[in-house]
Short mmCIF file of C-alpha atoms and ligand atoms in Angstrom, two decimals:
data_model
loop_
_atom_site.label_atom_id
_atom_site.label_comp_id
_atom_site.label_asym_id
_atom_site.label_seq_id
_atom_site.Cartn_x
_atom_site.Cartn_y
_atom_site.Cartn_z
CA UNK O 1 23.16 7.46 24.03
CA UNK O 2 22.97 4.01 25.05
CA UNK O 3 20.74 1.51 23.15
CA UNK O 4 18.61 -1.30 24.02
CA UNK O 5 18.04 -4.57 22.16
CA UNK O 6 14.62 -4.98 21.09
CA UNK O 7 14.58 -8.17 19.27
CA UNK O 8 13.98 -9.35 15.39
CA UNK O 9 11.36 -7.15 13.94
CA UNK O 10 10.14 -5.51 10.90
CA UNK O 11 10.46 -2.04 11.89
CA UNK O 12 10.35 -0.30 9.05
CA UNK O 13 8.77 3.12 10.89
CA UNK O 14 6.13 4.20 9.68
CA UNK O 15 4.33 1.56 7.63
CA UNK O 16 2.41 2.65 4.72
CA UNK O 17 -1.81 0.83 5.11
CA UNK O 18 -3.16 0.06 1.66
CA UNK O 19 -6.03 -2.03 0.48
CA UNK O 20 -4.94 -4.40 -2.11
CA UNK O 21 -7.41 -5.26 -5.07
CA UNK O 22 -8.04 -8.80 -6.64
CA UNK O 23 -10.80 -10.31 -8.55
CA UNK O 24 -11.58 -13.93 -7.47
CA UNK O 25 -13.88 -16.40 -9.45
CA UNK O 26 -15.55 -13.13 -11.04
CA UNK O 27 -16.11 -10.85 -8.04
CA UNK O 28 -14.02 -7.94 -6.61
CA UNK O 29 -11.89 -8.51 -3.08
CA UNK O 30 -9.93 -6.33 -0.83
CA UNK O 31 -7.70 -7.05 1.77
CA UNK O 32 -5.83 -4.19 3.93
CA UNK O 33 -1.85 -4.49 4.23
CA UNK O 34 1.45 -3.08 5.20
CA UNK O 35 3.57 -5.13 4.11
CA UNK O 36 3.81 -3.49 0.59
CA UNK O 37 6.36 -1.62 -1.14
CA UNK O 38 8.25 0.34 -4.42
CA UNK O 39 10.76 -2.27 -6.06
CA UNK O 40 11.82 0.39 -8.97
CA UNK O 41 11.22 3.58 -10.18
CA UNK O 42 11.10 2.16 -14.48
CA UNK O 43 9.25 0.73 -15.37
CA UNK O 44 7.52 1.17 -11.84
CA UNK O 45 7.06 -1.98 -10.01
CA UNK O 46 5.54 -2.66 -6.26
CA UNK O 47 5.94 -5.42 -4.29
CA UNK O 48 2.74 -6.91 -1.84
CA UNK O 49 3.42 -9.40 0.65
CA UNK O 50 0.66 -11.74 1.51
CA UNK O 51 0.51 -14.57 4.01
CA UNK O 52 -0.12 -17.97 2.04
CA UNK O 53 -3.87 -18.75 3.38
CA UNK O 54 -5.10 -15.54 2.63
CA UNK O 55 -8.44 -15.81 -0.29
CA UNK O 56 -7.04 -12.87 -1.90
CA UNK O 57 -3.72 -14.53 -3.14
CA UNK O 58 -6.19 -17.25 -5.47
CA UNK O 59 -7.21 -13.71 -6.88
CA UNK O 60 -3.61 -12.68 -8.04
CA UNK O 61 -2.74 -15.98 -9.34
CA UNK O 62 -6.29 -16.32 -11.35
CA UNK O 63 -6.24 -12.86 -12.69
CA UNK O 64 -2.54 -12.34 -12.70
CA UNK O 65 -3.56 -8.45 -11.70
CA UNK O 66 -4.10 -6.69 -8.49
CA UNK O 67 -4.38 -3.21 -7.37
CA UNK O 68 -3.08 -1.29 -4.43
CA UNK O 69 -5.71 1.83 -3.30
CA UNK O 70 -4.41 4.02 -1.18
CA UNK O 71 -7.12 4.94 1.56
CA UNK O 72 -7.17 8.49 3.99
CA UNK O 73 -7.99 8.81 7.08
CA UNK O 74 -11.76 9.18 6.05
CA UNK O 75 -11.66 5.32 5.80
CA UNK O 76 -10.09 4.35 8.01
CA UNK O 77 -13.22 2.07 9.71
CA UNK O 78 -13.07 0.71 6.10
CA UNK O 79 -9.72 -0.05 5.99
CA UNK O 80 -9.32 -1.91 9.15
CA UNK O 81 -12.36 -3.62 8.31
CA UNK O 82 -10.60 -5.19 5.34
CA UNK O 83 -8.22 -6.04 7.49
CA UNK O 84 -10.26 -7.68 9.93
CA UNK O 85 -12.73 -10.46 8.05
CA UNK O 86 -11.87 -12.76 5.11
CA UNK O 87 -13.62 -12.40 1.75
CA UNK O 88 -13.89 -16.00 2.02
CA UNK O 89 -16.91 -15.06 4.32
CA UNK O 90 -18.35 -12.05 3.33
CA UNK O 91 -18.48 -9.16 1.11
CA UNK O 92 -16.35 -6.62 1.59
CA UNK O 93 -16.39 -5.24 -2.44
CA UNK O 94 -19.59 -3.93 -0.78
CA UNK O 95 -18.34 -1.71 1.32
CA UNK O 96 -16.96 0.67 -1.82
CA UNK O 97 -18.12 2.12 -4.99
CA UNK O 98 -15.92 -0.68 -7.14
CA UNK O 99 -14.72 0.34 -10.84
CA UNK O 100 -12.12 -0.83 -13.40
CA UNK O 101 -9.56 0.34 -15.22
CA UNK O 102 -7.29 -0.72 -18.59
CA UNK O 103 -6.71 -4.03 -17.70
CA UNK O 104 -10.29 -5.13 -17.18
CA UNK O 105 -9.39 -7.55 -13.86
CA UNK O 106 -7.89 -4.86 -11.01
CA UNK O 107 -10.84 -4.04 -8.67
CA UNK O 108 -9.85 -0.46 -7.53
CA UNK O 109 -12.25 1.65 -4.83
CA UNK O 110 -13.82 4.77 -6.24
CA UNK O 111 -13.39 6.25 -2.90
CA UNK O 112 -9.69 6.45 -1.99
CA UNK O 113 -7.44 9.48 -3.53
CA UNK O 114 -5.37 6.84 -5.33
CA UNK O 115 -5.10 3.82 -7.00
CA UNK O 116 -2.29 1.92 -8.92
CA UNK O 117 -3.72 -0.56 -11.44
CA UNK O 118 -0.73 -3.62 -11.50
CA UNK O 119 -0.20 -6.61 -13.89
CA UNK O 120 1.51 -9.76 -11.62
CA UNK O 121 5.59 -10.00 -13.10
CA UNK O 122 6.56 -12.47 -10.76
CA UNK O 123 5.59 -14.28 -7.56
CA UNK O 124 8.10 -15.39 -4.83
CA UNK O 125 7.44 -18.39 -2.54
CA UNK O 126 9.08 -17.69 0.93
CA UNK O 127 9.90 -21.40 2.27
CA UNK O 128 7.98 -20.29 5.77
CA UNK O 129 4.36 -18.53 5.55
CA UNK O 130 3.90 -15.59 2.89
CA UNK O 131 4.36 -15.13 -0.84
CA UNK O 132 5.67 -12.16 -2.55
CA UNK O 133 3.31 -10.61 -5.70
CA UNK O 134 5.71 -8.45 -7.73
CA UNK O 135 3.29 -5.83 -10.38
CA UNK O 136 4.09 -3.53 -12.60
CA UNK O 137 1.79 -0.20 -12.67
CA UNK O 138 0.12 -0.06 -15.74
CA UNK O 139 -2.03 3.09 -14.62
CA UNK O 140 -2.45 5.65 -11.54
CA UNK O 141 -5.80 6.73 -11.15
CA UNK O 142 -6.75 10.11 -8.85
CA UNK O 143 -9.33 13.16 -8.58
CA UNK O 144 -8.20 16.32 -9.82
CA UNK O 145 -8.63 17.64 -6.06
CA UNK O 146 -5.73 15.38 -4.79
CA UNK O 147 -2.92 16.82 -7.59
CA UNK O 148 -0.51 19.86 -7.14
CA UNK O 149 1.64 20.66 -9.93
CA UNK O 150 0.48 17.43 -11.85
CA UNK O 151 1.55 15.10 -8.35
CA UNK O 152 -0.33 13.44 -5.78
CA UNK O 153 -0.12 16.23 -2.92
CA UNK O 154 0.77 14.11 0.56
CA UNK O 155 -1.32 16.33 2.88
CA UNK O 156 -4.48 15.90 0.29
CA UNK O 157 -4.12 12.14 0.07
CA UNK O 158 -4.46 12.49 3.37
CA UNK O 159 -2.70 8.54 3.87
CA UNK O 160 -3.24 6.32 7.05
CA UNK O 161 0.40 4.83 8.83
CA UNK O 162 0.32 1.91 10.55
CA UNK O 163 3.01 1.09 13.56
CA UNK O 164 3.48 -2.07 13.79
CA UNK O 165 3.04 -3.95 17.14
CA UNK O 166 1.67 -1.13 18.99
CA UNK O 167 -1.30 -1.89 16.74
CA UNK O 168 -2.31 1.82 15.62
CA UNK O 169 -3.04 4.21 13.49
CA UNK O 170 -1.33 7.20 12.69
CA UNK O 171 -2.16 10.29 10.18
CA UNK O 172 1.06 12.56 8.53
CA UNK O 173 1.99 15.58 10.18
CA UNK O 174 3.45 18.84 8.19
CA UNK O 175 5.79 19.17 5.37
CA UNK O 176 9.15 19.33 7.25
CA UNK O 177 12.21 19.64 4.15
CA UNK O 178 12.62 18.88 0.26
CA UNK O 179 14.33 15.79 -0.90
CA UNK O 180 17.65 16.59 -2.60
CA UNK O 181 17.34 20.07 -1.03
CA UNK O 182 17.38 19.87 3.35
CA UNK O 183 21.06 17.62 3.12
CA UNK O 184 22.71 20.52 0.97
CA UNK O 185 22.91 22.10 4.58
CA UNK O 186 25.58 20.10 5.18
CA UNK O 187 28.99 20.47 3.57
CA UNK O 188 30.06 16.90 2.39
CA UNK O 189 33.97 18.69 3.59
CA UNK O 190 32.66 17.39 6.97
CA UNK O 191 32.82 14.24 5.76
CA UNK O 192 36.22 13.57 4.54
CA UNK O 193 37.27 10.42 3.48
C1 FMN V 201 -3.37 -2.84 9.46
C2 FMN V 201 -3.34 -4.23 8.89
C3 FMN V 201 -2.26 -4.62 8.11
C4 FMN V 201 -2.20 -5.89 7.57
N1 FMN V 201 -1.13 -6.24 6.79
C5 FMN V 201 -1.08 -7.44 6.20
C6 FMN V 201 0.01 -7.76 5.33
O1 FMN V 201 0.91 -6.96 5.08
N2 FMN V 201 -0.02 -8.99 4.74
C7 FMN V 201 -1.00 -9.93 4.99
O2 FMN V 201 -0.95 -11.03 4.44
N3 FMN V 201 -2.06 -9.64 5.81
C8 FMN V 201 -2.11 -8.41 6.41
N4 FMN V 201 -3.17 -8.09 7.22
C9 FMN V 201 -4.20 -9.13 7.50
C10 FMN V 201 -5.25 -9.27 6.39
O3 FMN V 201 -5.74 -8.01 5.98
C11 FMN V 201 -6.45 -10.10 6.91
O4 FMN V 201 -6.01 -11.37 7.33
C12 FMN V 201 -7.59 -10.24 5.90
O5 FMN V 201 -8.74 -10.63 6.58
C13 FMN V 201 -7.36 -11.25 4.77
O6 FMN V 201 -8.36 -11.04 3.81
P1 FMN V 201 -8.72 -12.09 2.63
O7 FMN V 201 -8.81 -13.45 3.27
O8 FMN V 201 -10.02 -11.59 2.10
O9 FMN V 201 -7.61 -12.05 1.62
C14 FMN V 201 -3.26 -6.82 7.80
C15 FMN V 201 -4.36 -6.42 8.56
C16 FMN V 201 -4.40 -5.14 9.10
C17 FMN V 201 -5.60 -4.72 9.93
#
């Protein structure tokens, strides 16, 4: 199949949509993003890119916590809201039903399935226009109705995806294969060195 060039772009398909948590001179923030992701597995750390003149990166830096809420497709209004106004301007803690967890300082939303409760590690300083807030999950926070088998259970959670560029939301479809399990249907024979 022949390929075309598309450019430089971050096309990492699909992108996940979270609402990031901070607490800035005393009062709760959220701001929607993509640009988020796992650095390591233990102990768990996530990584949240935000451009420099966003309010909510004074939040991080203050309270040196943040926490990343994972909306459904229920908010979704909600969650491009966030997205959409600065909390510079106005309120959007009230929006949500706002509560805390162990480390007194990461505003998490009552309403989405989950929510990971991070302490700031590290921040990187991209020469050009964003910074990078590395956290470590202290605590995941959920309803009993989104857990199979003592997991969060994808088609519960219910998450939104994002594609990039085309500007648009997506939801998941079905269950499709099991990791570890789907590849053993190939013989790695095939594959000879
Ligand atoms: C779907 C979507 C994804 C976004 N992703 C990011 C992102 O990854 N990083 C970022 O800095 N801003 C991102 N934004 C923009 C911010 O959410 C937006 O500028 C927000 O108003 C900033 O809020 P604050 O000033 O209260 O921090 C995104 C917006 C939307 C709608």
């Amino acid at each position: 199949m022949k390929k075309i060039k598309l450019g430089a772009y971050p096309y990492i398909y699909p992108m996940p949509t979270v609402i990031v948590g901070t607490l800035i001179h005393g009062k709760p923030n959220f701001i929607t993003i993509s640009y988020v992701g796992v650095v390591q597995h233990k102990p768990p750390m996530v990584s949240v890119t935000l451009v420099k003149g966003h309010y909510s990166n004074t939040g991080i830096k203050e309270s040196k916590t943040f926490s990343i809420n994972i909306p459904n497709t229920k908010l979704l209004k909600e969650t491009d809201f966030t997205g959409m106004h600065s909390g510079d301007k106005i309120d959007k803690a009230s929006l949500f039903s706002v509560f805390y967890g162990n480390l007194k300082t990461a505003p998490m939303i009552a309403e989405t399935p989950l929510n990971l409760e991070c302490k700031l590690v590290e921040v990187i300083n991209l020469k050009n226009d964003s910074e990078i807030f590395i956290g470590e999950i202290v605590e995941t926070y959920s309803s009993k109705k989104f857990i199979r088998e003592g997991y969060p259970y994808m088609k519960k959670l219910d998450p939104i995806l994002f594609s990039i560029n085309s500007n648009s939301y997506y939801n998941i479809g079905r269950r499709i294969g099991w990791a570890w399990k789907t590849g053993l249907k190939i013989n790695p024979a095939k594959c000879k060195k």
